[in-house]
């Protein structure tokens, strides 16, 4: 009986772990071949989800950095605008005092 169970488990695992040559060819450049999610082991699905979450986190971090850089450039432009505004006011005041 143990040998039957052992053989059944061996066949089940071999079927689960078997990668067809077509899948391997299609998976070139990817770490995990494309398979129907229903046929994947739960642990494999969890690992794939973790990988997906990590990728989304990297993209989100990149977006945050880009946003931060845009905000810094905007702050610099506002400072430049404030300086120009101040220079313009000073020029107007000097001109007014010149006219008097």
Short mmCIF file of C-alpha atoms in Angstrom, two decimals:
data_model
loop_
_atom_site.label_atom_id
_atom_site.label_comp_id
_atom_site.label_asym_id
_atom_site.label_seq_id
_atom_site.Cartn_x
_atom_site.Cartn_y
_atom_site.Cartn_z
CA UNK A 1 0.00 0.00 0.00
CA UNK A 2 2.80 2.40 0.82
CA UNK A 3 4.39 1.70 -2.53
CA UNK A 4 1.11 2.50 -4.29
CA UNK A 5 0.79 5.79 -2.43
CA UNK A 6 4.43 6.55 -3.12
CA UNK A 7 3.95 5.85 -6.81
CA UNK A 8 0.81 8.01 -6.95
CA UNK A 9 2.63 10.88 -5.27
CA UNK A 10 5.60 10.48 -7.59
CA UNK A 11 3.33 10.59 -10.65
CA UNK A 12 1.40 13.58 -9.28
CA UNK A 13 4.57 15.58 -8.55
CA UNK A 14 6.15 14.61 -11.86
CA UNK A 15 3.04 15.85 -13.67
CA UNK A 16 3.01 19.09 -11.69
CA UNK A 17 6.70 19.80 -12.20
CA UNK A 18 6.94 18.70 -15.81
CA UNK A 19 7.60 21.50 -18.24
CA UNK A 20 6.80 20.83 -21.84
CA UNK A 21 9.42 21.86 -24.41
CA UNK A 22 6.92 24.29 -25.97
CA UNK A 23 6.41 25.96 -22.60
CA UNK A 24 10.13 26.24 -22.08
CA UNK A 25 10.55 27.78 -25.51
CA UNK A 26 7.70 30.23 -24.86
CA UNK A 27 9.17 31.08 -21.46
CA UNK A 28 12.56 32.10 -22.84
CA UNK A 29 13.56 35.30 -21.08
CA UNK A 30 11.03 34.78 -18.30
CA UNK A 31 11.71 33.08 -15.03
CA UNK A 32 8.36 31.31 -14.84
CA UNK A 33 6.58 29.79 -17.83
CA UNK A 34 3.06 30.92 -18.57
CA UNK A 35 0.55 28.43 -17.23
CA UNK A 36 -3.07 28.39 -16.34
CA UNK A 37 -3.32 29.77 -12.77
CA UNK A 38 -5.69 26.96 -11.84
CA UNK A 39 -2.99 24.35 -12.53
CA UNK A 40 -0.29 26.06 -10.46
CA UNK A 41 0.48 25.00 -6.93
CA UNK A 42 -0.70 27.46 -4.26
CA UNK A 43 2.88 28.10 -3.20
CA UNK A 44 3.80 28.94 -6.80
CA UNK A 45 0.85 31.31 -7.05
CA UNK A 46 1.97 33.03 -3.84
CA UNK A 47 5.49 33.42 -5.19
CA UNK A 48 4.17 34.84 -8.46
CA UNK A 49 1.95 37.27 -6.56
CA UNK A 50 4.90 38.36 -4.41
CA UNK A 51 6.95 38.95 -7.55
CA UNK A 52 4.10 40.94 -9.05
CA UNK A 53 3.73 43.00 -5.86
CA UNK A 54 7.47 43.70 -5.83
CA UNK A 55 7.31 44.91 -9.44
CA UNK A 56 4.36 47.16 -8.67
CA UNK A 57 6.23 48.53 -5.64
CA UNK A 58 9.25 49.33 -7.84
CA UNK A 59 7.04 51.13 -10.34
CA UNK A 60 5.31 53.04 -7.56
CA UNK A 61 8.69 54.03 -6.09
CA UNK A 62 9.81 55.27 -9.52
CA UNK A 63 6.62 57.32 -9.83
CA UNK A 64 7.17 58.77 -6.37
CA UNK A 65 10.72 59.77 -7.29
CA UNK A 66 9.56 61.39 -10.53
CA UNK A 67 6.84 63.25 -8.65
CA UNK A 68 9.35 64.41 -6.03
CA UNK A 69 11.66 65.70 -8.77
CA UNK A 70 8.78 67.53 -10.45
CA UNK A 71 7.81 69.12 -7.14
CA UNK A 72 11.40 70.26 -6.58
CA UNK A 73 11.57 71.79 -10.06
CA UNK A 74 8.24 73.51 -9.43
CA UNK A 75 9.51 74.91 -6.12
CA UNK A 76 12.61 76.24 -7.87
CA UNK A 77 10.49 77.88 -10.56
CA UNK A 78 8.29 79.48 -7.90
CA UNK A 79 11.38 80.85 -6.15
CA UNK A 80 12.66 82.26 -9.44
CA UNK A 81 9.26 83.80 -10.10
CA UNK A 82 9.20 85.37 -6.64
CA UNK A 83 12.70 86.83 -7.23
CA UNK A 84 11.63 88.26 -10.59
CA UNK A 85 8.49 89.70 -9.03
CA UNK A 86 10.59 91.34 -6.32
CA UNK A 87 13.00 92.72 -8.94
CA UNK A 88 10.07 94.09 -10.91
CA UNK A 89 8.63 95.81 -7.82
CA UNK A 90 12.02 97.32 -7.03
CA UNK A 91 12.35 98.59 -10.59
CA UNK A 92 8.87 100.14 -10.46
CA UNK A 93 9.62 101.82 -7.12
CA UNK A 94 12.94 103.19 -8.43
CA UNK A 95 11.22 104.49 -11.52
CA UNK A 96 8.49 106.13 -9.43
CA UNK A 97 11.11 107.77 -7.22
CA UNK A 98 12.95 108.92 -10.36
CA UNK A 99 9.78 110.53 -11.72
CA UNK A 100 9.20 112.43 -8.45
#
